[in-house]
Every structure is written in structure tokens, then in C-alpha cells.
XYZ file of C-alpha atoms in Angstrom:
697
model
C 15.423 29.492 -11.437
C 15.867 30.823 -15.116
C 13.403 30.210 -17.662
C 15.039 27.882 -19.852
C 14.541 25.751 -23.734
C 13.657 23.169 -24.614
C 13.912 20.109 -27.513
C 11.583 17.061 -28.823
C 11.761 13.949 -26.330
C 15.139 12.051 -26.467
C 14.905 7.963 -25.374
C 17.015 7.184 -22.651
C 19.810 5.065 -23.031
C 20.375 1.572 -21.197
C 21.319 1.425 -17.568
C 24.973 1.056 -17.021
C 26.461 -2.472 -16.982
C 28.262 -4.066 -19.699
C 29.474 -1.065 -21.062
C 31.552 -0.179 -18.429
C 33.726 -1.834 -15.040
C 31.413 -3.216 -12.577
C 32.223 -0.812 -8.868
C 29.613 -0.428 -6.268
C 30.820 1.902 -3.303
C 30.404 0.227 0.183
C 26.759 1.458 0.668
C 26.595 0.120 4.980
C 23.294 -0.865 4.512
C 21.369 -3.610 2.926
C 18.791 -2.196 0.233
C 16.440 -4.962 0.058
C 14.211 -5.006 -3.211
C 11.158 -6.954 -3.617
C 9.271 -7.470 -6.252
C 6.106 -8.737 -4.968
C 3.331 -6.461 -5.814
C 1.426 -7.123 -2.633
C 4.057 -8.194 0.090
C 3.903 -7.256 3.515
C 4.591 -4.221 5.121
C 5.978 -3.930 8.331
C 3.617 -1.073 9.911
C 4.396 1.206 12.859
C 1.823 2.538 13.913
C 1.544 3.437 18.175
C -0.375 0.984 20.058
C -3.418 2.709 21.442
C -3.165 4.227 24.669
C -5.743 3.219 27.243
C -6.824 4.314 30.464
C -6.408 2.805 33.401
C -8.900 0.087 34.885
C -9.794 2.571 38.283
C -10.442 5.482 35.668
C -13.387 7.320 36.323
C -14.774 7.509 33.030
C -15.732 4.768 31.342
C -15.059 5.599 27.858
C -11.731 7.789 26.377
C -10.488 9.000 23.418
C -7.443 7.068 22.311
C -4.640 6.738 19.906
C -5.420 3.801 17.000
C -4.254 0.540 18.359
C -2.139 -1.382 15.709
C -4.243 -2.203 13.001
C -6.952 -0.179 12.883
C -5.718 1.954 9.890
C -5.433 -1.041 7.882
C -8.183 -1.608 4.698
C -9.971 -4.953 4.248
C -8.792 -7.325 1.214
C -10.920 -9.959 -0.600
C -13.969 -8.540 -2.093
C -14.583 -6.557 1.225
C -11.633 -4.349 -0.588
C -14.042 -3.588 -4.333
C -15.336 -1.062 -4.520
C -18.831 -1.004 -5.303
C -22.641 0.017 -4.172
C -21.093 3.348 -3.595
C -18.383 2.135 -1.361
C -14.757 2.522 -1.870
C -13.493 -0.935 0.065
C -13.834 -1.313 3.832
C -11.942 0.919 6.633
C -14.508 1.111 8.598
C -14.266 4.349 11.217
C -10.643 5.216 10.172
C -10.521 9.189 10.259
C -13.353 9.233 12.884
C -12.492 9.287 16.627
C -10.553 6.709 18.421
C -12.683 5.405 21.717
C -11.081 2.913 24.265
C -14.061 1.208 26.183
C -14.914 -1.508 28.445
C -18.475 -1.491 29.396
C -21.518 -3.002 27.718
C -22.705 1.024 27.522
C -19.922 2.689 26.051
C -19.800 -0.720 23.452
C -23.337 -0.161 22.515
C -23.069 3.610 22.721
C -20.278 4.458 19.866
C -21.450 0.979 18.360
C -24.560 2.124 17.350
C -23.635 6.374 16.674
C -24.522 7.519 13.347
C -21.080 9.127 12.719
C -17.453 6.766 12.219
C -15.456 5.459 15.424
C -12.274 3.200 15.788
C -13.509 1.596 19.071
C -11.014 -0.043 21.019
C -11.947 -2.819 23.227
C -10.375 -2.942 26.015
C -11.862 -5.397 28.622
C -13.688 -8.469 28.821
C -17.540 -7.281 28.181
C -20.316 -8.957 29.747
C -23.790 -8.664 27.216
C -26.621 -8.001 29.594
C -29.027 -10.015 28.861
C -27.269 -12.972 27.469
C -27.699 -13.549 23.999
C -28.076 -9.532 23.007
C -26.206 -8.454 19.764
C -25.911 -5.075 19.369
C -27.200 -2.953 16.846
C -23.954 -2.252 15.014
C -24.036 0.985 12.633
C -21.846 1.802 9.482
C -18.645 3.056 9.416
C -16.963 1.331 12.889
C -14.132 -0.208 13.274
C -14.579 -2.542 17.046
C -10.946 -3.908 17.251
C -9.400 -5.284 20.896
C -6.648 -3.883 22.428
C -4.003 -6.699 22.044
C -6.045 -10.065 22.989
C -7.888 -8.391 26.042
C -11.075 -7.749 24.079
C -13.487 -10.197 24.591
C -17.061 -9.914 24.326
C -19.231 -12.876 26.882
C -22.586 -14.492 26.000
C -23.103 -12.311 23.266
C -21.845 -9.787 19.774
C -23.087 -8.101 16.572
C -25.989 -7.729 14.395
C -25.322 -5.716 11.314
C -29.000 -4.798 9.960
C -29.787 -3.979 6.106
C -27.630 -1.436 4.208
C -25.143 -1.418 7.421
C -21.498 -1.071 4.891
C -18.184 -0.003 5.834
C -17.820 -2.197 9.145
C -15.002 -3.665 10.713
C -14.347 -6.645 13.321
C -10.844 -7.426 14.364
C -8.971 -8.782 16.853
C -11.570 -9.339 19.394
C -12.779 -13.224 21.387
C -16.761 -13.134 21.063
C -17.662 -16.571 23.067
C -20.176 -17.955 25.564
C -23.484 -17.423 24.413
C -24.568 -21.165 24.588
C -27.172 -22.269 26.510
C -27.050 -26.123 26.876
C -28.059 -27.483 23.587
C -25.836 -28.337 21.318
C -28.221 -27.881 17.697
C -30.146 -25.273 18.972
C -33.370 -24.043 17.815
C -34.707 -21.637 19.685
C -31.696 -19.549 20.648
C -30.223 -17.212 17.891
C -27.168 -15.788 19.604
C -24.546 -15.659 17.149
C -21.258 -14.208 17.510
C -22.123 -11.929 14.306
C -25.199 -12.258 12.211
C -25.445 -9.803 9.250
C -28.593 -9.689 6.951
C -28.213 -7.350 3.838
C -25.387 -5.428 5.178
C -22.207 -4.953 2.900
C -18.416 -4.184 2.759
C -17.418 -6.185 6.360
C -13.962 -7.438 7.375
C -14.179 -9.919 9.669
C -10.433 -10.241 10.506
C -8.045 -12.294 13.809
C -11.119 -12.653 15.840
C -11.604 -15.626 17.865
C -15.148 -17.225 17.950
C -16.761 -20.482 20.164
C -19.354 -21.646 22.279
C -21.953 -19.416 21.297
C -25.903 -21.050 21.272
C -26.216 -20.831 17.869
C -24.242 -19.681 14.648
C -20.535 -18.057 14.705
C -21.025 -15.930 11.694
C -24.189 -15.848 9.957
C -24.336 -14.128 6.650
C -27.643 -13.691 5.867
C -30.093 -12.001 3.098
C -27.652 -10.974 0.475
C -24.862 -9.281 2.518
C -22.158 -9.195 0.369
C -18.420 -7.826 -0.114
C -17.774 -9.821 2.798
C -14.300 -11.352 3.648
C -13.340 -13.574 6.461
C -10.036 -14.165 7.395
C -7.520 -15.233 10.395
C -10.366 -16.183 12.196
C -10.361 -19.227 15.020
C -13.986 -21.135 14.726
C -14.042 -23.412 17.624
C -15.877 -25.369 19.491
C -19.201 -25.029 18.104
C -22.378 -26.755 16.384
C -22.754 -24.378 13.405
C -19.847 -22.754 12.352
C -20.662 -20.036 9.561
C -23.760 -20.484 7.406
C -24.544 -17.805 4.245
C -27.833 -17.203 2.613
C -31.319 -17.423 3.584
C -32.001 -15.991 -0.014
C -33.404 -17.002 -3.451
C -30.777 -14.465 -5.422
C -27.213 -14.994 -6.461
C -25.429 -11.467 -6.035
C -22.911 -12.314 -3.045
C -19.500 -11.351 -2.867
C -17.840 -13.317 -0.442
C -13.702 -14.435 0.542
C -13.105 -16.777 3.121
C -9.313 -17.301 3.654
C -6.524 -18.277 6.523
C -9.434 -19.571 8.767
C -9.385 -22.035 11.637
C -12.378 -24.088 11.623
C -11.753 -26.811 14.505
C -13.817 -28.857 16.166
C -17.143 -27.237 14.441
C -20.110 -30.566 13.167
C -21.726 -28.028 10.251
C -21.775 -24.818 8.389
C -17.662 -24.811 7.496
C -19.010 -22.568 5.869
C -22.260 -23.511 4.190
C -22.788 -21.075 0.884
C -26.211 -21.120 -0.104
C -26.976 -18.975 -3.353
C -23.354 -17.000 -4.052
C -22.244 -15.754 -6.933
C -18.693 -15.245 -6.279
C -17.514 -17.597 -3.276
C -13.915 -17.385 -3.186
C -12.665 -19.977 -0.221
C -8.467 -20.383 -0.104
C -5.838 -21.548 2.325
C -8.370 -22.154 5.269
C -7.756 -25.143 7.834
C -10.374 -27.361 8.537
C -10.100 -29.827 11.719
C -12.198 -32.675 13.424
C -9.774 -34.182 16.541
C -10.232 -37.899 16.487
C -11.770 -39.350 19.617
C -14.189 -35.735 21.445
C -17.336 -35.504 21.097
C -17.866 -33.273 17.933
C -17.347 -35.012 14.791
C -17.574 -32.958 11.714
C -20.836 -33.717 9.294
C -19.564 -32.218 6.408
C -16.611 -29.006 5.457
C -17.082 -26.966 3.030
C -20.554 -27.171 0.432
C -21.721 -24.831 -2.310
C -25.380 -25.101 -2.342
C -27.799 -23.878 -4.258
C -26.777 -21.635 -6.944
C -23.434 -20.739 -5.794
C -20.381 -20.882 -7.655
C -17.746 -21.433 -5.145
C -13.467 -21.294 -6.285
C -11.573 -23.392 -3.497
C -7.844 -22.930 -3.781
C -4.721 -24.489 -1.124
C -6.858 -25.740 1.814
C -6.186 -28.265 4.188
C -8.617 -31.058 5.373
C -7.717 -33.176 8.224
C -10.214 -35.272 9.766
C -13.388 -34.285 8.059
C -16.025 -36.151 6.672
C -17.613 -35.181 3.880
C -14.675 -32.063 3.442
C -16.063 -30.955 0.252
C -19.869 -31.271 -0.835
C -21.708 -29.569 -3.530
C -25.295 -29.428 -4.710
C -26.337 -30.788 -8.416
C -26.941 -27.151 -8.892
C -23.925 -25.306 -7.803
C -20.630 -24.639 -9.671
C -17.490 -26.027 -7.620
C -14.019 -25.457 -8.922
C -11.297 -26.951 -6.416
C -7.732 -26.820 -6.725
C -4.476 -27.438 -4.543
C -6.049 -28.631 -1.475
C -4.849 -31.202 1.037
C -6.757 -34.019 2.086
C -5.546 -35.966 5.683
C -7.580 -38.598 7.044
C -10.733 -37.480 5.413
C -13.694 -39.493 4.159
C -17.315 -39.044 2.069
C -17.938 -36.634 0.082
C -15.147 -34.928 -2.136
C -16.576 -33.206 -4.971
C -15.748 -30.359 -7.037
C -17.449 -29.903 -10.864
C -20.888 -27.992 -12.134
C -19.287 -26.839 -15.088
C -16.040 -24.325 -15.127
C -15.042 -22.003 -13.246
C -17.783 -19.058 -13.400
C -15.218 -16.084 -12.204
C -11.461 -15.851 -11.836
C -10.605 -14.093 -8.206
C -7.822 -12.564 -9.376
C -9.924 -10.441 -11.554
C -11.389 -9.093 -8.633
C -8.319 -8.190 -6.506
C -4.864 -8.860 -5.777
C -4.146 -12.062 -3.297
C -0.824 -14.684 -3.049
C -1.550 -18.687 -2.210
C -0.169 -20.340 0.455
C 1.169 -23.797 -0.462
C -1.187 -26.159 0.604
C 1.084 -27.825 2.797
C 1.924 -24.494 5.163
C -1.325 -23.697 5.453
C -2.027 -25.635 9.202
C 1.177 -24.247 10.635
C 0.974 -20.694 9.191
C -3.171 -20.827 10.423
C -2.461 -21.576 13.916
C 0.215 -19.432 14.305
C -1.468 -16.298 13.383
C -5.481 -16.594 13.279
C -6.883 -15.532 16.237
C -6.674 -11.998 18.328
C -2.378 -11.031 18.152
C -0.960 -8.721 20.762
C 0.023 -5.551 19.352
C 4.087 -6.675 18.491
C 3.042 -9.363 16.575
C 0.259 -7.968 14.644
C 2.632 -4.984 13.587
C 5.216 -7.135 12.306
C 2.318 -8.830 9.916
C 0.524 -5.699 8.889
C -0.055 -6.092 4.919
C -0.605 -3.983 2.035
C -3.477 -2.346 0.285
C -3.375 -2.983 -3.423
C -6.061 -0.868 -5.573
C -6.423 -1.125 -8.686
C -5.693 1.421 -12.283
C -6.627 0.742 -15.792
C -8.192 3.446 -17.797
C -9.876 0.094 -19.778
C -11.892 -0.107 -16.825
C -10.940 -3.590 -15.448
C -9.572 -2.059 -12.470
C -11.230 -0.248 -9.978
C -10.251 2.544 -10.704
C -9.513 4.126 -14.257
C -7.766 7.372 -13.052
C -4.186 7.017 -11.202
C -5.802 10.166 -9.335
C -9.082 8.525 -8.134
C -7.321 5.728 -6.544
C -4.822 8.187 -4.624
C -8.129 9.706 -3.464
C -9.843 6.377 -2.050
C -6.547 6.324 0.292
C -8.355 7.701 3.629
C -6.626 10.570 5.299
C -4.418 9.293 8.179
C -3.423 5.907 6.898
C -0.480 4.976 7.554
C -0.237 0.828 6.451
C 0.769 0.475 2.795
C -1.248 1.335 0.046
C -0.023 0.110 -3.446
C -1.809 1.695 -6.355
C -1.168 -0.864 -9.157
C -1.288 0.520 -12.631
C -1.955 -1.261 -16.096
C -0.080 -0.425 -18.979
C -1.395 3.008 -20.723
C -0.774 6.700 -20.907
C -2.757 8.244 -18.044
C -2.336 11.979 -18.762
C -3.625 13.853 -15.519
C -2.615 15.482 -12.414
C -1.852 13.297 -9.446
C -1.159 14.710 -5.868
C -0.348 12.231 -3.144
C -0.933 14.960 -0.063
C 0.902 14.921 3.476
C -1.950 13.487 4.833
C -1.799 9.924 3.099
C 1.544 7.962 3.619
C 2.656 5.004 2.562
C 1.316 5.096 -0.723
C 3.008 3.040 -3.788
C 2.515 4.186 -7.620
C 3.226 0.807 -9.205
C 3.102 -0.275 -12.933
C 2.314 -3.333 -13.788
C 3.759 -3.431 -17.190
C 6.208 -5.404 -18.478
C 8.603 -2.182 -18.639
C 8.878 1.370 -17.345
C 7.700 2.559 -20.874
C 4.758 0.362 -20.543
C 2.469 3.024 -18.050
C 2.768 6.181 -18.349
C 1.935 9.321 -16.177
C 2.231 12.261 -18.231
C 0.860 16.471 -18.286
C 1.887 19.250 -19.694
C 1.877 22.324 -17.133
C 4.266 25.157 -16.738
C 5.403 27.322 -14.556
C 3.704 30.042 -16.650
C 0.352 28.261 -17.515
C -2.330 29.458 -16.215
C -4.814 27.498 -13.674
C -8.242 26.987 -14.992
C -9.599 29.231 -12.239
C -7.896 32.240 -12.590
C -6.457 32.540 -9.854
C -2.437 32.808 -11.552
C 0.485 30.306 -12.786
C 0.948 27.149 -11.531
C 4.614 28.412 -10.368
C 7.264 25.691 -10.657
C 6.327 23.755 -8.292
C 2.942 22.977 -8.894
C 3.598 22.595 -12.373
C 4.378 18.754 -11.244
C 2.887 15.874 -13.539
C 2.829 13.977 -10.033
C 3.205 15.064 -6.463
C 4.480 13.588 -3.785
C 3.853 15.140 -0.604
C 2.892 11.729 2.125
C 5.981 10.186 3.753
C 7.177 6.945 2.545
C 6.145 7.405 -1.172
C 6.921 5.249 -3.526
C 6.695 4.991 -7.224
C 7.913 1.654 -9.557
C 8.156 0.456 -12.689
C 6.274 3.322 -14.580
C 7.371 6.696 -16.424
C 6.279 10.434 -14.769
C 6.857 12.076 -17.779
C 6.254 15.969 -18.488
C 5.636 17.471 -22.201
C 5.213 20.851 -22.127
C 6.478 22.615 -25.032
C 8.331 24.828 -24.869
C 9.137 26.037 -28.571
C 5.234 26.680 -28.685
C 5.396 28.806 -25.731
C 8.521 31.177 -26.221
C 6.097 33.852 -25.294
C 5.376 32.517 -21.805
C 7.074 33.805 -18.594
C 7.745 30.682 -16.965
C 9.192 27.770 -18.991
C 9.980 25.067 -16.242
C 7.853 21.784 -16.114
C 8.484 19.687 -13.374
C 7.644 15.913 -14.226
C 7.822 14.979 -10.565
C 8.043 16.733 -7.286
C 8.614 14.743 -4.132
C 8.252 16.696 -1.081
C 8.773 13.828 1.960
C 10.631 11.767 4.128
C 11.782 7.849 2.679
C 10.993 8.160 -0.502
C 11.842 5.315 -2.980
C 12.138 5.822 -6.443
C 12.660 2.013 -7.933
C 13.301 1.152 -11.880
C 11.259 4.665 -13.227
C 11.870 7.046 -15.605
C 11.153 10.924 -15.213
C 11.321 13.093 -18.131
C 10.933 16.262 -19.182
C 13.166 19.548 -20.088
C 13.664 22.204 -17.681
C 13.203 20.888 -13.831
C 12.728 17.530 -14.522
C 12.811 16.055 -11.416
C 12.506 18.687 -8.406
C 13.639 16.603 -5.034
C 12.069 18.570 -1.645
C 11.160 18.678 1.214
C 8.365 19.707 3.810
C 9.627 22.287 4.880
C 13.243 23.954 5.243
C 13.483 22.749 9.088
C 12.582 19.287 8.233
C 14.682 16.013 6.629
C 13.237 14.839 3.198
C 15.502 11.630 2.190
C 14.840 10.527 -1.401
C 17.015 7.192 -2.284
C 16.275 7.023 -6.449
C 17.576 2.942 -8.004
C 17.886 1.579 -11.393
C 16.265 4.608 -12.662
C 16.482 7.143 -15.753
C 16.268 10.989 -15.436
C 15.724 13.140 -18.504
C 16.162 16.570 -18.960
C 18.290 19.583 -20.205
C 18.281 22.467 -17.131
C 18.553 22.054 -13.680
C 17.098 19.107 -14.389
C 17.732 17.369 -10.694
C 16.414 20.345 -8.125
C 15.679 20.993 -4.571
C 16.741 20.304 -0.814
C 16.232 16.577 -0.448
C 18.493 14.299 0.705
C 18.338 12.249 -1.991
C 20.643 9.446 -3.839
C 20.754 8.566 -7.297
C 22.030 5.469 -7.637
C 23.032 2.261 -10.143
C 20.716 4.507 -12.519
C 21.360 6.562 -15.880
C 20.844 10.402 -16.408
C 20.286 11.175 -19.890
C 20.993 14.858 -21.061
C 18.940 16.381 -23.832
C 19.348 18.966 -27.006
C 17.569 22.274 -26.258
C 13.825 23.537 -27.777
C 16.147 24.979 -30.510
C 18.558 21.979 -31.039
C 21.312 23.280 -29.050
C 23.098 21.547 -26.662
C 23.639 23.256 -23.308
C 22.850 22.612 -19.759
C 23.270 21.816 -15.964
C 22.250 18.369 -13.811
C 21.396 19.466 -10.444
C 20.794 22.871 -8.671
C 20.978 21.941 -4.899
C 19.048 24.542 -2.700
C 20.534 22.188 0.456
C 19.645 23.271 3.947
C 23.396 24.236 5.896
C 23.842 21.483 7.862
C 21.885 18.640 5.216
C 22.727 16.446 2.968
C 21.950 17.175 -0.666
C 22.371 15.574 -3.889
C 24.184 11.742 -4.164
C 24.773 10.701 -7.442
C 26.387 6.665 -7.295
C 27.470 4.612 -9.501
C 25.401 5.513 -12.259
C 26.131 7.152 -15.923
C 25.543 10.510 -17.150
C 24.958 10.509 -21.136
C 22.650 11.451 -24.121
C 23.015 12.880 -27.692
C 24.637 16.339 -27.233
C 27.901 17.982 -27.441
C 30.645 17.354 -25.844
C 31.718 20.045 -23.259
C 28.180 21.668 -23.302
C 26.762 20.456 -19.947
C 27.607 21.082 -16.024
C 27.212 18.600 -13.371
C 25.450 21.438 -10.972
C 25.351 24.986 -10.177
C 24.315 26.145 -5.980
C 20.701 27.383 -6.178
C 19.989 29.882 -3.447
C 16.131 29.654 -3.696
C 14.586 32.910 -2.690
C 18.130 34.652 -2.731
C 18.554 33.148 0.686
C 22.332 33.024 1.574
C 21.944 30.771 4.454
C 21.689 27.613 2.230
C 24.746 25.749 1.726
C 23.356 23.513 -1.668
C 25.371 20.197 -2.118
C 26.094 17.805 -4.803
C 28.495 14.797 -4.845
C 29.520 12.805 -8.073
C 31.059 9.632 -7.261
C 32.090 6.320 -8.641
C 30.172 7.370 -12.389
C 30.462 7.331 -15.875
C 30.773 10.585 -17.384
C 30.154 11.328 -21.064
C 32.200 13.487 -22.990
C 29.039 15.893 -22.679
C 29.955 17.375 -19.116
C 32.584 20.194 -19.459
C 36.302 19.911 -18.265
C 35.167 22.405 -14.794
C 32.121 20.953 -14.571
C 30.710 23.212 -11.600
C 28.959 27.346 -11.790
C 27.754 29.997 -10.350
C 23.853 31.142 -10.448
C 22.323 34.250 -9.558
C 25.127 35.898 -8.044
C 26.603 32.859 -5.788
C 29.240 31.134 -6.479
C 30.039 27.914 -6.254
C 33.069 27.378 -4.397
C 31.375 28.743 -0.995
C 28.988 25.759 -1.410
C 29.577 21.809 -1.646
C 30.269 20.219 -5.055
C 32.674 17.285 -5.313
C 33.482 14.029 -7.099
C 35.383 10.872 -6.411
C 35.734 7.929 -8.611
C 34.560 8.656 -11.522
C 35.315 7.474 -15.222
C 34.755 7.458 -18.700
C 35.417 10.690 -20.726
C 34.138 13.544 -18.847
C 35.645 12.651 -15.806
C 38.677 14.554 -14.966
C 41.659 15.183 -12.287
C 41.697 17.412 -8.978
C 42.059 20.541 -9.969
C 40.472 24.428 -8.273
C 37.753 23.741 -10.937
C 37.124 20.421 -9.917
C 37.673 19.463 -6.307
C 37.435 15.676 -5.810
C 37.249 13.874 -2.420
C 39.843 12.269 -0.666
C 39.907 8.674 -0.153
C 39.042 9.651 3.562
C 36.317 12.648 3.154
C 34.246 9.878 0.597
C 34.178 7.703 3.560
C 31.676 10.059 4.827
C 30.084 10.451 1.493
C 28.245 6.850 0.698
C 25.035 5.937 0.401
C 24.304 5.223 4.164
C 25.089 8.449 5.308
C 22.356 10.435 3.079
C 19.839 7.311 4.798
C 20.811 7.858 8.044
C 19.372 4.552 9.379
C 16.591 4.475 6.371
C 16.371 1.458 4.979
C 14.563 1.451 1.386
C 12.774 -1.180 0.978
C 9.973 -2.271 -2.271
C 6.749 -2.496 -1.220
């Protein structure tokens, strides 16, 4: 694209609303927009294929099962001790196992593995605990993964381990309060960054879970702990260093350690269901117990029929709020001083109402089939703040933390501030959301100042137009919300440079959702591209601003700009002239649709074109397309709003309007083609999205 000029920054006008009559074209799809930062996102990864049971090979490579690519929440998600959250063996080979030999082989290996347990595996000898090495995901295939008569051991320094979707059972040796056999389901001695999730743990000789000897950054969630004397013991240390999250677990018919929490620096327990059935042989001794110097925050749990539901030592701090106690008796204690920590300062979480907890936990705790799992996958949230209060101080550092091959939604929550950096989301990292957490789009700004002609630091040459982008999004499913992405390259100061194009945001992906953002620059502000000429790249932008002056919405994506404001800026020398769009659409694809939006700006009348055809690289096979419909056009739009480019006539491509208003709108003519009602019926938002329904994460 031709080199052009720039002027000072210009603040966009407010979105269209009361200043124009309300008109919406038929969408044909529901655009579901949620305001919840970490709302659930439906994962679509394939269920892991397994070999027939009569295969001669006991272990096989397989696609990752549903939920094997998710990362932990709670304290297991916190960046610490050199480990960036807990994601297990993701990125390593996926293997399916049905024998003890293969389970032990891969669980103890040095390399990362996703180990899919697809059968009932009996421990030999009884009570055996496999010594799991770091960087492992051990996950049941649907509900078929059972570990019988033993369990797992995570020793000192073992880290980044996920145990999920398994039934671990039946090491019971005939003695109820067994002090002779230490045959736990999961025992951890000095491990860190462990996620125990959606398991059924029962009928063991000793404890179901033991977290010992300063094991930390542990999350235990959505498990059924049942029919056992000792459910979940934490401590066996003189130190007070461990950080542990325990949520949405069902403690059912367990006598003690529900859990017993000894010398834990930050123990966050919420939305757990503790149930002791009347008239059975098992009677609860106590429920949640804060021992030693533990600092515990207990929220919105449900206690049904327990004796001594909440107990604390005089040396412990226990703050509880929002829980329900039904048919309980005995000690129900809190106190020891004000809460020493706020869980929200470590990670994002959402509380369920305590009254809803029994139904929620009964329905969803324990192993799940792949269908159920796919519908309930939750987003991982990574926090960014320049002042160091987030997990990361730069946006790119958070992007780097998203494991390659991830398919579950990752929300990067960015605190207010100006982040002067380049950000790239590569194609290997899908479903990444950049979410500003401030009160407005202007609160969080990502900005840089490269231009096409800017030389790279390594001396390899200029960045080029696409390479100049402040934010480059190449991973499918990318979303940006409630922030500003800008390129503040100073054209006036670089008039001797060859290549003044300066991109703020470049997308080269499919299913991109840009919601309530500002993209701001001068020439070539917003590059909406595809990964390749033959690849589909759908983009939906809503309730946003695009600010620029020359070809500042351009590329070959099939993109909708809906209910937004396109703000025209003067050039670097104060003159008014420019082009709103420069599509380079491939033949047979949809190009740009500007729908129900406003085009305005502090520029002279009749100085801006709505668009011109960009045949990138002189490619005559392209068929550029822009439709502007149901929008308000300011007087800045030329009476003949389309023009030629680089020897290609706009009349040979696809440019049209429909039912626009405002002083810049005009009637049908040879220089101003208008769609008929019939033609417009095939150029609506749903036609661009082709079955995709954008949904906020």
C-alpha cells in the first residue's frame, strides 16, 4: 500500500445512539455477549481415541482427551517457584494406558506426558503408590479410568502435575482407623503446583489425599471424597508456607480430616459440600479444621448433618462467610483476627450461592464423560499489571505463558495502565482473550510506534506493513475487549522514511471477536487478514472505535464492523484526505461489512472515500469487497465514495451501500451503487459469520 502521512492523535467521538435513529438489520444469529471475565467457555477439543481392548500394544499414542489441555485454577494457577501455573503434561506426547507397567513407565518418565487411563488398573502389590514425576497429566478416559488398591505419590520438588477424572479406590485393609498401612489415593510430600480435579476417591486404607511437608500451590476441586475414615490431611510440617485452594468438593461419609489443615499460610476453602448421612456406621468427628498457625478463608460452603462443622485452634486464623449449616451440632468457630489475605489478590474466582452447592456438587463432582466435560470447561485467567500486583507485568509475558497447542479459553486480564510493548499471539495459541479490567476502553492501552520502514533491531531489514503491528493476533478464536490498541508512530518526524504504514492491530486468524475496543493510528490502523489466501478468516467487531486516515481498515478477512464508530483523522500536515477501507478479498469470499455504524471525524467535508480495491501484490484474481449499510455517514464522505487503486478499477470489484443516512449519504448512481432489498438480504451479519456465533469469554 502506498506510503501516506499522519497528524496528531484524535479522540474518537462517542458511539452512535441518541444522535441517530435506531436501526438494526436482521442479524440472523444471536450475538451472545457476557460481561463475566472468567465465564465458562465451551471447549471443542476431540475426545482421545483409544485402541481396541484386544490390541497387542498395551500403550498407544492418542489425541488428547477432552479437558486434558486445560490449566488449573486457584493457587495451582499462580506463577511461583519458577513454575508458571499448572498445566501438567500438555505439549508432551499423549499416550493411552491400560496396564500397570505402562502407567508406571510414563508416570515416572522425565519427559512431559498426557497419560490417558482407559481401564481399571490394579496395583501390585496392594498399596503401591506410583512415584509420579513432574510435568504429567494423568486423566481418565471418560469414566473408565480406575486405579484399584493403591494410588500416586508426588515427592519433594515434583511439580506441574494434574490428576483428573479418575476413580482411585479400594486399598482398604480391614481396619477402619488404620495406623499400620499408609495406602493413600494421592500423597504429596513437598510437591508444588498440583491440580487434583474431578476424581472419585474412596475406601482407602489411610487417607484419600495427604498434602504433607510444605506441599504448596495446590488446588483440589470437584472431587468426591467418600466412605473413608480420613479424607484430606494437610500439614506434617513446622513451617507455615503452603498455599492451597479447595473448592466444589463433596465430602460424603468421611469421619475426619475434612480437611484438617495444619500450618498453611493461605488456605482458601469455598463452595464445598460436607455431608454426613444419619443412621449409618460412619459418624463425622469434625468438618473443616484450621490447625496450628493456619490462615483460612472459608466461603459459601454447605454443611449437612456434621458434628463440629468448623473448628479452629487458638493459634489459627479462620474467617468464614456465607456458609449454610443444616442439622449440624457442636463447634462452629471463626476468629483469631482479621483475614490475613484476600484470595482475589492471588487469582480470579466466582462464588456460587451456598444454597446451590449441594445440587451443583452432586451433579458435577467426580469423573465425567467426555460430553459432559466438553460443555463445562472453564476459562483460565492470567493477570497482568505494571505495578507487579498481577502474575505478569507485561502482556507478552502472559501470552508466552499460554502453552502451545492450548485450545481452552485463556483470558489475559490486564489492569489499567499504558503498556508500551509489542504483543504477538502466535497461531499455536488459540482462544486467547486480551481483556482490559479498567472502567473504560481508555483505561488500558497497549501501544508501540513501529512503521513499515522501521528497521528491526537485529539488522535484518524493515518490519514491513504487517510486521509493524503493535498487537498481532494469529491464533484462531482471538478476542480483545475493553482496551485500546494503538500505533503512535510519528509520521511528521519521519518524512524521509520509505514506508510510513503503521498498524495498530493485525489479525490473521478465524473467529476473531473484537468487543468494545479502540484501535487507533493513522495509515493502515487495522489489518484484518487471514492466515493464507485460501484460509477463512472471520472477524466480528462490535461497539468499538477505529481511528485513522489512509486505508485504515484493510486486508482480506471476512470482517463485520457492527454498531461501532469509524473516526476520520487529519493527516500529519493538517490536511484532510483518506480512504476508510482497502479490502483485498479473495474471490468467492465475503470482504468487509460496515453495519449499523457511524463514520465521522474532525475533517473537511467531501475529503474521504469509503474505500478502494487493494489487489495486494498486483494479484488480479482478488475480488475486493466492501458493503456499508444502515449506517450514518458524515459530510466528510465524498459524493462518489469509491475510487481506483494501483491501476485496478473499483467498478470491477464489489463495492456497495444500503440504506445509509447522514449528510455523507447519497442516492443510487453509477458512482454510488446501492443494493436492492433482495441483494441486501444476502449481505447481513449472519452471511459473514457463516454459522459462527461470537460469544464473549
